[in-house]
PDB file of C-alpha atoms and ligand atoms in Angstrom:
ATOM      1  CA  MET U  20      24.467  34.711  -2.541  1.00 77.00           C
ATOM      2  CA  THR U  21      24.686  31.231  -1.075  1.00 95.00           C
ATOM      3  CA  ALA U  22      21.632  30.310   0.943  1.00 98.00           C
ATOM      4  CA  ALA U  23      21.811  29.388   4.608  1.00 98.00           C
ATOM      5  CA  LEU U  24      20.814  25.811   5.373  1.00 98.00           C
ATOM      6  CA  ILE U  25      17.716  25.336   7.504  1.00 98.00           C
ATOM      7  CA  ASP U  26      18.681  22.383   9.681  1.00 98.00           C
ATOM      8  CA  GLY U  27      15.542  20.296  10.153  1.00 98.00           C
ATOM      9  CA  ALA U  28      17.436  17.454  11.775  1.00 98.00           C
ATOM     10  CA  ALA U  29      18.731  19.709  14.559  1.00 98.00           C
ATOM     11  CA  LEU U  30      15.361  21.384  15.123  1.00 98.00           C
ATOM     12  CA  ALA U  31      13.668  17.970  15.226  1.00 98.00           C
ATOM     13  CA  ARG U  32      16.213  16.795  17.783  1.00 98.00           C
ATOM     14  CA  SER U  33      15.423  19.688  20.097  1.00 98.00           C
ATOM     15  CA  LEU U  34      11.678  19.089  19.662  1.00 98.00           C
ATOM     16  CA  ARG U  35      12.139  15.415  20.565  1.00 98.00           C
ATOM     17  CA  ALA U  36      14.001  16.432  23.702  1.00 98.00           C
ATOM     18  CA  GLN U  37      11.084  18.684  24.697  1.00 98.00           C
ATOM     19  CA  VAL U  38       8.604  15.910  23.974  1.00 98.00           C
ATOM     20  CA  ALA U  39      10.668  13.479  26.056  1.00 98.00           C
ATOM     21  CA  GLU U  40      10.555  15.841  29.023  1.00 98.00           C
ATOM     22  CA  ARG U  41       6.789  16.305  28.850  1.00 98.00           C
ATOM     23  CA  ALA U  42       6.245  12.572  28.234  1.00 98.00           C
ATOM     24  CA  ALA U  43       8.297  11.752  31.316  1.00 98.00           C
ATOM     25  CA  ALA U  44       6.137  14.112  33.388  1.00 98.00           C
ATOM     26  CA  LEU U  45       2.952  12.366  32.208  1.00 98.00           C
ATOM     27  CA  THR U  46       4.480   8.943  32.837  1.00 98.00           C
ATOM     28  CA  ALA U  47       5.558   9.960  36.339  1.00 98.00           C
ATOM     29  CA  ARG U  48       1.924  10.779  37.076  1.00 97.00           C
ATOM     30  CA  GLY U  49       0.898   7.322  35.860  1.00 97.00           C
ATOM     31  CA  HIS U  50      -0.360   8.334  32.418  1.00 97.00           C
ATOM     32  CA  PRO U  51       2.246   7.348  29.817  1.00 98.00           C
ATOM     33  CA  PRO U  52       1.376   8.731  26.349  1.00 98.00           C
ATOM     34  CA  GLY U  53       0.551   5.932  23.903  1.00 98.00           C
ATOM     35  CA  LEU U  54       0.561   5.751  20.099  1.00 98.00           C
ATOM     36  CA  ALA U  55      -0.950   2.884  18.102  1.00 98.00           C
ATOM     37  CA  VAL U  56       0.502   2.319  14.631  1.00 98.00           C
ATOM     38  CA  ILE U  57      -1.228  -0.020  12.193  1.00 98.00           C
ATOM     39  CA  LEU U  58       0.518  -1.352   9.101  1.00 98.00           C
ATOM     40  CA  VAL U  59      -1.434  -3.473   6.631  1.00 98.00           C
ATOM     41  CA  GLY U  60       0.654  -5.522   4.209  1.00 98.00           C
ATOM     42  CA  SER U  61       4.378  -5.408   3.653  1.00 94.00           C
ATOM     43  CA  ASP U  62       5.097  -2.401   1.420  1.00 96.00           C
ATOM     44  CA  ALA U  63       8.842  -1.826   1.778  1.00 96.00           C
ATOM     45  CA  ALA U  64       8.742   1.967   2.137  1.00 94.00           C
ATOM     46  CA  SER U  65       5.840   1.799   4.608  1.00 97.00           C
ATOM     47  CA  SER U  66       7.717  -0.764   6.695  1.00 97.00           C
ATOM     48  CA  VAL U  67      10.660   1.636   6.986  1.00 96.00           C
ATOM     49  CA  TYR U  68       8.404   4.587   7.893  1.00 96.00           C
ATOM     50  CA  VAL U  69       6.630   2.556  10.557  1.00 97.00           C
ATOM     51  CA  ARG U  70       9.872   1.259  12.020  1.00 97.00           C
ATOM     52  CA  ASN U  71      11.133   4.850  12.271  1.00 97.00           C
ATOM     53  CA  LYS U  72       7.956   5.991  13.994  1.00 97.00           C
ATOM     54  CA  VAL U  73       8.243   3.228  16.584  1.00 98.00           C
ATOM     55  CA  LYS U  74      11.910   4.071  17.143  1.00 98.00           C
ATOM     56  CA  ASP U  75      11.114   7.797  17.545  1.00 98.00           C
ATOM     57  CA  CYS U  76       8.516   6.912  20.170  1.00 98.00           C
ATOM     58  CA  GLU U  77      10.965   4.741  22.091  1.00 97.00           C
ATOM     59  CA  GLU U  78      13.518   7.540  22.140  1.00 96.00           C
ATOM     60  CA  SER U  79      11.051  10.100  23.432  1.00 97.00           C
ATOM     61  CA  GLY U  80       9.336   8.059  26.099  1.00 98.00           C
ATOM     62  CA  ILE U  81       6.103   7.509  24.214  1.00 98.00           C
ATOM     63  CA  ARG U  82       4.690   4.003  24.455  1.00 98.00           C
ATOM     64  CA  SER U  83       4.015   2.632  20.972  1.00 98.00           C
ATOM     65  CA  VAL U  84       1.891  -0.324  20.007  1.00 98.00           C
ATOM     66  CA  LEU U  85       2.531  -1.668  16.526  1.00 98.00           C
ATOM     67  CA  GLN U  86      -0.088  -3.834  14.833  1.00 98.00           C
ATOM     68  CA  ARG U  87       1.132  -5.527  11.672  1.00 98.00           C
ATOM     69  CA  LEU U  88      -1.728  -7.007   9.707  1.00 98.00           C
ATOM     70  CA  PRO U  89      -1.490  -9.290   6.670  1.00 98.00           C
ATOM     71  CA  GLU U  90      -2.219  -7.823   3.244  1.00 98.00           C
ATOM     72  CA  PRO U  91      -5.572  -9.684   2.832  1.00 98.00           C
ATOM     73  CA  THR U  92      -6.984  -8.306   6.110  1.00 98.00           C
ATOM     74  CA  PRO U  93     -10.658  -7.485   5.469  1.00 98.00           C
ATOM     75  CA  GLU U  94     -11.659  -3.843   5.880  1.00 98.00           C
ATOM     76  CA  THR U  95     -14.185  -4.803   8.552  1.00 98.00           C
ATOM     77  CA  ASP U  96     -11.383  -6.282  10.698  1.00 98.00           C
ATOM     78  CA  LEU U  97      -9.313  -3.132  10.352  1.00 98.00           C
ATOM     79  CA  LEU U  98     -12.274  -0.932  11.280  1.00 99.00           C
ATOM     80  CA  ALA U  99     -12.990  -3.121  14.327  1.00 98.00           C
ATOM     81  CA  ARG U 100      -9.402  -2.717  15.499  1.00 98.00           C
ATOM     82  CA  ILE U 101      -9.606   1.048  15.125  1.00 99.00           C
ATOM     83  CA  ARG U 102     -12.841   1.140  17.143  1.00 99.00           C
ATOM     84  CA  ALA U 103     -11.160  -0.894  19.895  1.00 99.00           C
ATOM     85  CA  LEU U 104      -8.245   1.558  19.950  1.00 99.00           C
ATOM     86  CA  ASN U 105     -10.691   4.503  20.016  1.00 98.00           C
ATOM     87  CA  ALA U 106     -12.117   3.034  23.228  1.00 98.00           C
ATOM     88  CA  ASP U 107      -8.741   2.218  24.798  1.00 98.00           C
ATOM     89  CA  PRO U 108      -7.820   4.924  27.352  1.00 98.00           C
ATOM     90  CA  SER U 109      -4.117   3.987  27.248  1.00 98.00           C
ATOM     91  CA  ILE U 110      -3.968   4.950  23.550  1.00 98.00           C
ATOM     92  CA  HIS U 111      -3.885   8.666  22.754  1.00 98.00           C
ATOM     93  CA  GLY U 112      -2.951   8.602  19.078  1.00 98.00           C
ATOM     94  CA  ILE U 113      -3.864   6.229  16.232  1.00 98.00           C
ATOM     95  CA  LEU U 114      -1.977   6.137  12.947  1.00 98.00           C
ATOM     96  CA  VAL U 115      -2.850   3.855  10.053  1.00 98.00           C
ATOM     97  CA  GLN U 116       0.052   3.818   7.627  1.00 98.00           C
ATOM     98  CA  LEU U 117      -0.893   4.712   4.060  1.00 97.00           C
ATOM     99  CA  PRO U 118      -1.162   3.550   1.339  1.00 97.00           C
ATOM    100  CA  LEU U 119      -3.584   0.758   2.198  1.00 98.00           C
ATOM    101  CA  PRO U 120      -4.225  -2.272  -0.031  1.00 98.00           C
ATOM    102  CA  ALA U 121      -6.679  -1.583  -2.871  1.00 98.00           C
ATOM    103  CA  HIS U 122      -9.527  -3.596  -1.305  1.00 98.00           C
ATOM    104  CA  ILE U 123      -9.637  -1.208   1.665  1.00 98.00           C
ATOM    105  CA  ASP U 124     -11.324   2.204   1.490  1.00 98.00           C
ATOM    106  CA  ALA U 125      -8.719   4.541   3.015  1.00 98.00           C
ATOM    107  CA  ARG U 126     -11.264   7.341   3.505  1.00 98.00           C
ATOM    108  CA  ARG U 127     -13.532   5.079   5.555  1.00 98.00           C
ATOM    109  CA  VAL U 128     -10.552   3.954   7.626  1.00 99.00           C
ATOM    110  CA  ILE U 129      -9.410   7.499   8.382  1.00 98.00           C
ATOM    111  CA  GLU U 130     -12.947   8.649   9.255  1.00 98.00           C
ATOM    112  CA  THR U 131     -13.251   5.757  11.727  1.00 99.00           C
ATOM    113  CA  ILE U 132     -10.372   7.088  13.824  1.00 99.00           C
ATOM    114  CA  SER U 133     -11.705   9.228  16.641  1.00 98.00           C
ATOM    115  CA  PRO U 134     -10.820  12.878  15.832  1.00 98.00           C
ATOM    116  CA  ASP U 135      -9.334  13.304  19.310  1.00 98.00           C
ATOM    117  CA  LYS U 136      -6.825  10.531  18.477  1.00 98.00           C
ATOM    118  CA  ASP U 137      -6.198  11.622  14.871  1.00 98.00           C
ATOM    119  CA  VAL U 138      -2.507  12.489  15.314  1.00 98.00           C
ATOM    120  CA  ASP U 139      -1.970  12.349  11.515  1.00 98.00           C
ATOM    121  CA  GLY U 140      -4.525  15.156  11.125  1.00 98.00           C
ATOM    122  CA  PHE U 141      -6.106  13.376   8.157  1.00 98.00           C
ATOM    123  CA  HIS U 142      -9.677  13.084   9.491  1.00 98.00           C
ATOM    124  CA  VAL U 143     -12.227  15.316   7.765  1.00 98.00           C
ATOM    125  CA  ALA U 144     -12.989  16.847  11.181  1.00 98.00           C
ATOM    126  CA  SER U 145      -9.312  17.787  11.586  1.00 98.00           C
ATOM    127  CA  ALA U 146      -9.281  19.294   8.086  1.00 98.00           C
ATOM    128  CA  GLY U 147     -12.466  21.231   8.878  1.00 98.00           C
ATOM    129  CA  ALA U 148     -11.024  22.484  12.164  1.00 98.00           C
ATOM    130  CA  LEU U 149      -7.955  23.773  10.347  1.00 98.00           C
ATOM    131  CA  MET U 150     -10.083  25.413   7.670  1.00 98.00           C
ATOM    132  CA  THR U 151     -12.208  27.240  10.242  1.00 98.00           C
ATOM    133  CA  GLY U 152      -9.439  28.058  12.721  1.00 97.00           C
ATOM    134  CA  GLN U 153     -10.616  25.727  15.475  1.00 97.00           C
ATOM    135  CA  PRO U 154      -8.390  23.541  17.639  1.00 96.00           C
ATOM    136  CA  GLY U 155      -7.536  20.171  16.133  1.00 98.00           C
ATOM    137  CA  PHE U 156      -4.578  18.111  15.018  1.00 98.00           C
ATOM    138  CA  LEU U 157      -2.473  19.517  12.191  1.00 98.00           C
ATOM    139  CA  PRO U 158      -1.013  17.191   9.534  1.00 98.00           C
ATOM    140  CA  CYS U 159       2.589  16.581  10.521  1.00 98.00           C
ATOM    141  CA  THR U 160       4.381  17.795   7.382  1.00 98.00           C
ATOM    142  CA  PRO U 161       2.807  21.256   7.026  1.00 98.00           C
ATOM    143  CA  TYR U 162       2.933  21.655  10.813  1.00 98.00           C
ATOM    144  CA  GLY U 163       6.658  20.888  10.719  1.00 99.00           C
ATOM    145  CA  VAL U 164       7.166  23.313   7.830  1.00 99.00           C
ATOM    146  CA  MET U 165       5.584  26.116   9.894  1.00 99.00           C
ATOM    147  CA  ARG U 166       8.031  25.346  12.698  1.00 98.00           C
ATOM    148  CA  LEU U 167      10.925  25.404  10.229  1.00 98.00           C
ATOM    149  CA  LEU U 168       9.794  28.783   8.884  1.00 98.00           C
ATOM    150  CA  ALA U 169       9.572  30.222  12.393  1.00 98.00           C
ATOM    151  CA  HIS U 170      13.009  28.819  13.157  1.00 97.00           C
ATOM    152  CA  ALA U 171      14.404  30.419   9.980  1.00 97.00           C
ATOM    153  CA  GLY U 172      12.962  33.781  11.051  1.00 97.00           C
ATOM    154  CA  ALA U 173      10.537  34.016   8.129  1.00 98.00           C
ATOM    155  CA  ARG U 174       8.207  37.010   8.405  1.00 98.00           C
ATOM    156  CA  LEU U 175       4.972  35.661   7.001  1.00 98.00           C
ATOM    157  CA  ALA U 176       2.473  38.455   7.655  1.00 98.00           C
ATOM    158  CA  GLY U 177       1.761  40.123   4.348  1.00 98.00           C
ATOM    159  CA  ALA U 178       4.435  38.100   2.550  1.00 98.00           C
ATOM    160  CA  GLU U 179       4.008  36.500  -0.875  1.00 99.00           C
ATOM    161  CA  THR U 180       4.017  32.753  -0.333  1.00 99.00           C
ATOM    162  CA  VAL U 181       3.642  30.114  -3.012  1.00 99.00           C
ATOM    163  CA  VAL U 182       2.831  26.466  -2.400  1.00 99.00           C
ATOM    164  CA  VAL U 183       3.489  24.152  -5.344  1.00 98.00           C
ATOM    165  CA  GLY U 184       1.302  21.087  -4.857  1.00 98.00           C
ATOM    166  CA  ARG U 185      -2.302  20.691  -3.719  1.00 98.00           C
ATOM    167  CA  SER U 186      -2.492  17.370  -1.880  1.00 98.00           C
ATOM    168  CA  ASN U 187      -4.786  16.902   1.114  1.00 98.00           C
ATOM    169  CA  ILE U 188      -1.769  15.880   3.204  1.00 97.00           C
ATOM    170  CA  VAL U 189       0.589  18.752   2.389  1.00 98.00           C
ATOM    171  CA  GLY U 190      -0.351  21.425  -0.174  1.00 98.00           C
ATOM    172  CA  LYS U 191      -3.861  22.310   0.961  1.00 98.00           C
ATOM    173  CA  PRO U 192      -3.230  22.314   4.734  1.00 98.00           C
ATOM    174  CA  GLN U 193       0.062  24.143   4.139  1.00 99.00           C
ATOM    175  CA  ALA U 194      -1.768  26.919   2.304  1.00 99.00           C
ATOM    176  CA  LEU U 195      -4.321  27.223   5.130  1.00 98.00           C
ATOM    177  CA  LEU U 196      -1.579  27.449   7.767  1.00 98.00           C
ATOM    178  CA  LEU U 197       0.203  30.184   5.812  1.00 98.00           C
ATOM    179  CA  LEU U 198      -3.096  32.031   5.470  1.00 98.00           C
ATOM    180  CA  GLN U 199      -3.612  31.712   9.217  1.00 98.00           C
ATOM    181  CA  ALA U 200      -0.193  33.370   9.617  1.00 98.00           C
ATOM    182  CA  ASP U 201      -1.473  36.328   7.527  1.00 98.00           C
ATOM    183  CA  ALA U 202       0.550  35.487   4.416  1.00 99.00           C
ATOM    184  CA  THR U 203      -0.711  36.088   0.888  1.00 99.00           C
ATOM    185  CA  VAL U 204      -0.995  32.561  -0.490  1.00 99.00           C
ATOM    186  CA  THR U 205      -0.889  31.179  -4.016  1.00 99.00           C
ATOM    187  CA  ILE U 206      -1.392  27.466  -4.653  1.00 98.00           C
ATOM    188  CA  CYS U 207       0.132  26.169  -7.892  1.00 98.00           C
ATOM    189  CA  HIS U 208      -0.233  22.672  -9.300  1.00 98.00           C
ATOM    190  CA  SER U 209       0.305  20.518 -12.375  1.00 95.00           C
ATOM    191  CA  ARG U 210      -2.320  22.448 -14.366  1.00 97.00           C
ATOM    192  CA  SER U 211      -1.059  25.926 -13.476  1.00 98.00           C
ATOM    193  CA  HIS U 212      -0.180  28.118 -16.456  1.00 98.00           C
ATOM    194  CA  ASN U 213       3.204  29.848 -16.312  1.00 98.00           C
ATOM    195  CA  LEU U 214       4.359  28.310 -13.052  1.00 98.00           C
ATOM    196  CA  VAL U 215       7.605  30.263 -13.078  1.00 98.00           C
ATOM    197  CA  ALA U 216       5.763  33.608 -13.062  1.00 98.00           C
ATOM    198  CA  HIS U 217       4.216  32.558  -9.744  1.00 98.00           C
ATOM    199  CA  THR U 218       7.241  30.968  -8.107  1.00 98.00           C
ATOM    200  CA  ARG U 219       9.457  33.947  -8.953  1.00 98.00           C
ATOM    201  CA  ARG U 220       7.187  36.234  -6.918  1.00 98.00           C
ATOM    202  CA  ALA U 221       7.457  34.104  -3.762  1.00 99.00           C
ATOM    203  CA  ASP U 222       9.219  35.400  -0.645  1.00 98.00           C
ATOM    204  CA  VAL U 223       8.536  31.933   0.741  1.00 99.00           C
ATOM    205  CA  LEU U 224       8.346  29.044  -1.718  1.00 99.00           C
ATOM    206  CA  ILE U 225       7.189  25.598  -0.647  1.00 98.00           C
ATOM    207  CA  ALA U 226       7.668  22.713  -3.062  1.00 98.00           C
ATOM    208  CA  ALA U 227       5.432  19.703  -2.469  1.00 98.00           C
ATOM    209  CA  VAL U 228       4.941  18.121  -5.863  1.00 97.00           C
ATOM    210  CA  GLY U 229       6.857  14.885  -5.852  1.00 96.00           C
ATOM    211  CA  ARG U 230       8.977  15.540  -8.955  1.00 97.00           C
ATOM    212  CA  ALA U 231      12.735  15.337  -8.639  1.00 97.00           C
ATOM    213  CA  ARG U 232      14.511  18.720  -8.810  1.00 98.00           C
ATOM    214  CA  MET U 233      11.704  20.459 -10.736  1.00 97.00           C
ATOM    215  CA  ILE U 234      12.185  23.831  -8.969  1.00 98.00           C
ATOM    216  CA  THR U 235      15.345  25.310 -10.465  1.00 98.00           C
ATOM    217  CA  GLY U 236      17.301  28.443  -9.582  1.00 98.00           C
ATOM    218  CA  ASP U 237      15.764  30.521 -12.395  1.00 98.00           C
ATOM    219  CA  MET U 238      12.309  29.920 -10.853  1.00 98.00           C
ATOM    220  CA  VAL U 239      13.241  31.454  -7.495  1.00 98.00           C
ATOM    221  CA  LYS U 240      13.190  35.097  -6.373  1.00 98.00           C
ATOM    222  CA  PRO U 241      16.577  36.258  -5.094  1.00 98.00           C
ATOM    223  CA  GLY U 242      16.569  36.104  -1.296  1.00 98.00           C
ATOM    224  CA  ALA U 243      13.544  33.802  -1.012  1.00 98.00           C
ATOM    225  CA  ILE U 244      13.178  31.157   1.668  1.00 98.00           C
ATOM    226  CA  VAL U 245      12.722  27.776  -0.029  1.00 99.00           C
ATOM    227  CA  ILE U 246      11.234  24.744   1.713  1.00 99.00           C
ATOM    228  CA  ASP U 247      11.572  21.381  -0.032  1.00 98.00           C
ATOM    229  CA  VAL U 248       8.953  18.813   0.967  1.00 98.00           C
ATOM    230  CA  GLY U 249       9.947  16.427  -1.830  1.00 98.00           C
ATOM    231  CA  MET U 250      11.389  12.984  -1.249  1.00 96.00           C
ATOM    232  CA  ASN U 251      12.310  11.473  -4.602  1.00 96.00           C
ATOM    233  CA  ARG U 252      14.887   9.221  -6.201  1.00 95.00           C
ATOM    234  CA  ASP U 253      16.698  10.571  -9.237  1.00 93.00           C
ATOM    235  CA  GLU U 254      17.772   8.504 -12.287  1.00 94.00           C
ATOM    236  CA  THR U 255      20.801   7.226 -10.373  1.00 95.00           C
ATOM    237  CA  GLY U 256      18.711   6.212  -7.347  1.00 94.00           C
ATOM    238  CA  LYS U 257      19.983   9.096  -5.216  1.00 95.00           C
ATOM    239  CA  LEU U 258      17.559  10.660  -2.717  1.00 96.00           C
ATOM    240  CA  CYS U 259      16.588  14.174  -3.783  1.00 98.00           C
ATOM    241  CA  GLY U 260      13.904  16.763  -3.235  1.00 98.00           C
ATOM    242  CA  ASP U 261      11.543  18.692  -5.521  1.00 98.00           C
ATOM    243  CA  VAL U 262      14.094  21.507  -5.481  1.00 98.00           C
ATOM    244  CA  ASP U 263      17.259  21.537  -7.552  1.00 98.00           C
ATOM    245  CA  PHE U 264      19.401  22.233  -4.517  1.00 98.00           C
ATOM    246  CA  ASP U 265      22.600  23.276  -6.291  1.00 98.00           C
ATOM    247  CA  SER U 266      21.075  25.977  -8.505  1.00 98.00           C
ATOM    248  CA  VAL U 267      18.508  27.232  -5.949  1.00 98.00           C
ATOM    249  CA  ARG U 268      21.134  27.518  -3.257  1.00 98.00           C
ATOM    250  CA  GLU U 269      22.815  30.263  -5.299  1.00 98.00           C
ATOM    251  CA  VAL U 270      19.619  32.358  -5.394  1.00 98.00           C
ATOM    252  CA  ALA U 271      17.683  31.785  -2.152  1.00 98.00           C
ATOM    253  CA  SER U 272      18.538  33.241   1.267  1.00 98.00           C
ATOM    254  CA  ALA U 273      17.652  30.022   3.107  1.00 98.00           C
ATOM    255  CA  ILE U 274      16.843  26.484   1.998  1.00 98.00           C
ATOM    256  CA  THR U 275      16.031  23.108   3.532  1.00 98.00           C
ATOM    257  CA  PRO U 276      18.243  20.195   2.439  1.00 98.00           C
ATOM    258  CA  VAL U 277      16.987  16.737   1.458  1.00 98.00           C
ATOM    259  CA  PRO U 278      17.574  14.696   3.509  1.00 97.00           C
ATOM    260  CA  GLY U 279      17.782  16.582   6.805  1.00 98.00           C
ATOM    261  CA  GLY U 280      15.127  19.251   6.241  1.00 98.00           C
ATOM    262  CA  VAL U 281      11.393  18.612   6.284  1.00 98.00           C
ATOM    263  CA  GLY U 282      11.580  14.820   6.766  1.00 97.00           C
ATOM    264  CA  PRO U 283      12.854  14.795  10.351  1.00 98.00           C
ATOM    265  CA  MET U 284      10.341  17.510  11.228  1.00 98.00           C
ATOM    266  CA  THR U 285       7.419  15.439   9.928  1.00 98.00           C
ATOM    267  CA  ARG U 286       8.519  12.630  12.232  1.00 98.00           C
ATOM    268  CA  ALA U 287       8.952  14.988  15.185  1.00 98.00           C
ATOM    269  CA  MET U 288       5.513  16.551  14.768  1.00 98.00           C
ATOM    270  CA  LEU U 289       3.875  13.136  15.080  1.00 98.00           C
ATOM    271  CA  LEU U 290       5.438  12.910  18.535  1.00 98.00           C
ATOM    272  CA  VAL U 291       4.278  16.436  19.348  1.00 98.00           C
ATOM    273  CA  ASN U 292       0.715  15.604  18.270  1.00 98.00           C
ATOM    274  CA  THR U 293       0.704  12.369  20.263  1.00 98.00           C
ATOM    275  CA  LEU U 294       1.944  14.120  23.374  1.00 98.00           C
ATOM    276  CA  GLU U 295      -0.620  16.869  22.853  1.00 98.00           C
ATOM    277  CA  ALA U 296      -3.350  14.240  22.574  1.00 98.00           C
ATOM    278  CA  ALA U 297      -2.220  12.664  25.843  1.00 98.00           C
ATOM    279  CA  GLU U 298      -1.978  16.012  27.645  1.00 97.00           C
ATOM    280  CA  ARG U 299      -5.461  17.002  26.515  1.00 95.00           C
ATOM    281  CA  LYS U 300      -6.824  13.932  28.327  1.00 91.00           C
ATOM    282  CA  ARG U 301      -5.250  15.092  31.604  1.00 81.00           C
TER     283      ARG U 301
HETATM  284  N1  GUN V  14       2.341   7.362   4.344  1.00 82.81           N
HETATM  285  C1  GUN V  14       3.273   8.262   3.965  1.00 82.81           C
HETATM  286  N2  GUN V  14       3.295   9.298   4.808  1.00 82.81           N
HETATM  287  C2  GUN V  14       2.373   9.041   5.758  1.00 82.81           C
HETATM  288  C3  GUN V  14       1.941   9.742   6.916  1.00 82.81           C
HETATM  289  O1  GUN V  14       2.407  10.829   7.257  1.00 82.81           O
HETATM  290  N3  GUN V  14       0.972   9.152   7.640  1.00 82.81           N
HETATM  291  C4  GUN V  14       0.422   7.982   7.279  1.00 82.81           C
HETATM  292  N4  GUN V  14      -0.544   7.477   8.043  1.00 82.81           N
HETATM  293  N5  GUN V  14       0.788   7.300   6.213  1.00 82.81           N
HETATM  294  C5  GUN V  14       1.762   7.836   5.462  1.00 82.81           C
END
């Protein structure tokens, strides 16, 4: 069997078109959706991410405000800026790009963002809302993965799903979303014994570990749907996922490529969350 490709780039494009339509409607009524993006320092990868976010906003009719702050910015200054954005009615979403410089407490920064503007879904109130099934913003990557699974026709109710990785940004919220969809959920991580025994039972396997090509074909159940959240560079500097695409493609029924799978969806869901935040104010 050769797995079907789950085209995240195409799905993200159609989501952006929907966002653009709804953003235009808000703007026509005099309430353009607005996203504030704060970047502290000049980390190369973060600069690229932030530039992409601003570009995505432009293309979907969301007003973005980028604040670039120098690396030595004191935490108190950053917190004051966030409080000002919390109080600004033209701003509906606030995103502080991570990682932050070591002298800044990222937790304190995230908890200062008003939960109703927390379009990253990183605030403890957003995490608690997800845990207890209350409305709140979902972290963009696991939210995008759920959309990809729906698009791929995955039947989650009662299914065996395995999430490899337990981060606060992906693994944990991903597991909660799958649980909410009535899946049976196993979370594996770097300390799991006999990882392959778990992954081979998965009807839906989600890799979010950050290790190049660690999920190989022999670890996958024939016919499984495999979602690759990884974004790594291999020894030759080539972009690759956590999944060994070539061997897994021969075993799975559907698979996301890297690039062109989860990545574009993460970006699209930020736009969805920002639009949602703006619509909730209306
Ligand atoms: N750094 C890497 N990914 C992200 C993200 O999704 N949001 C924020 N704020 N920072 C990041």
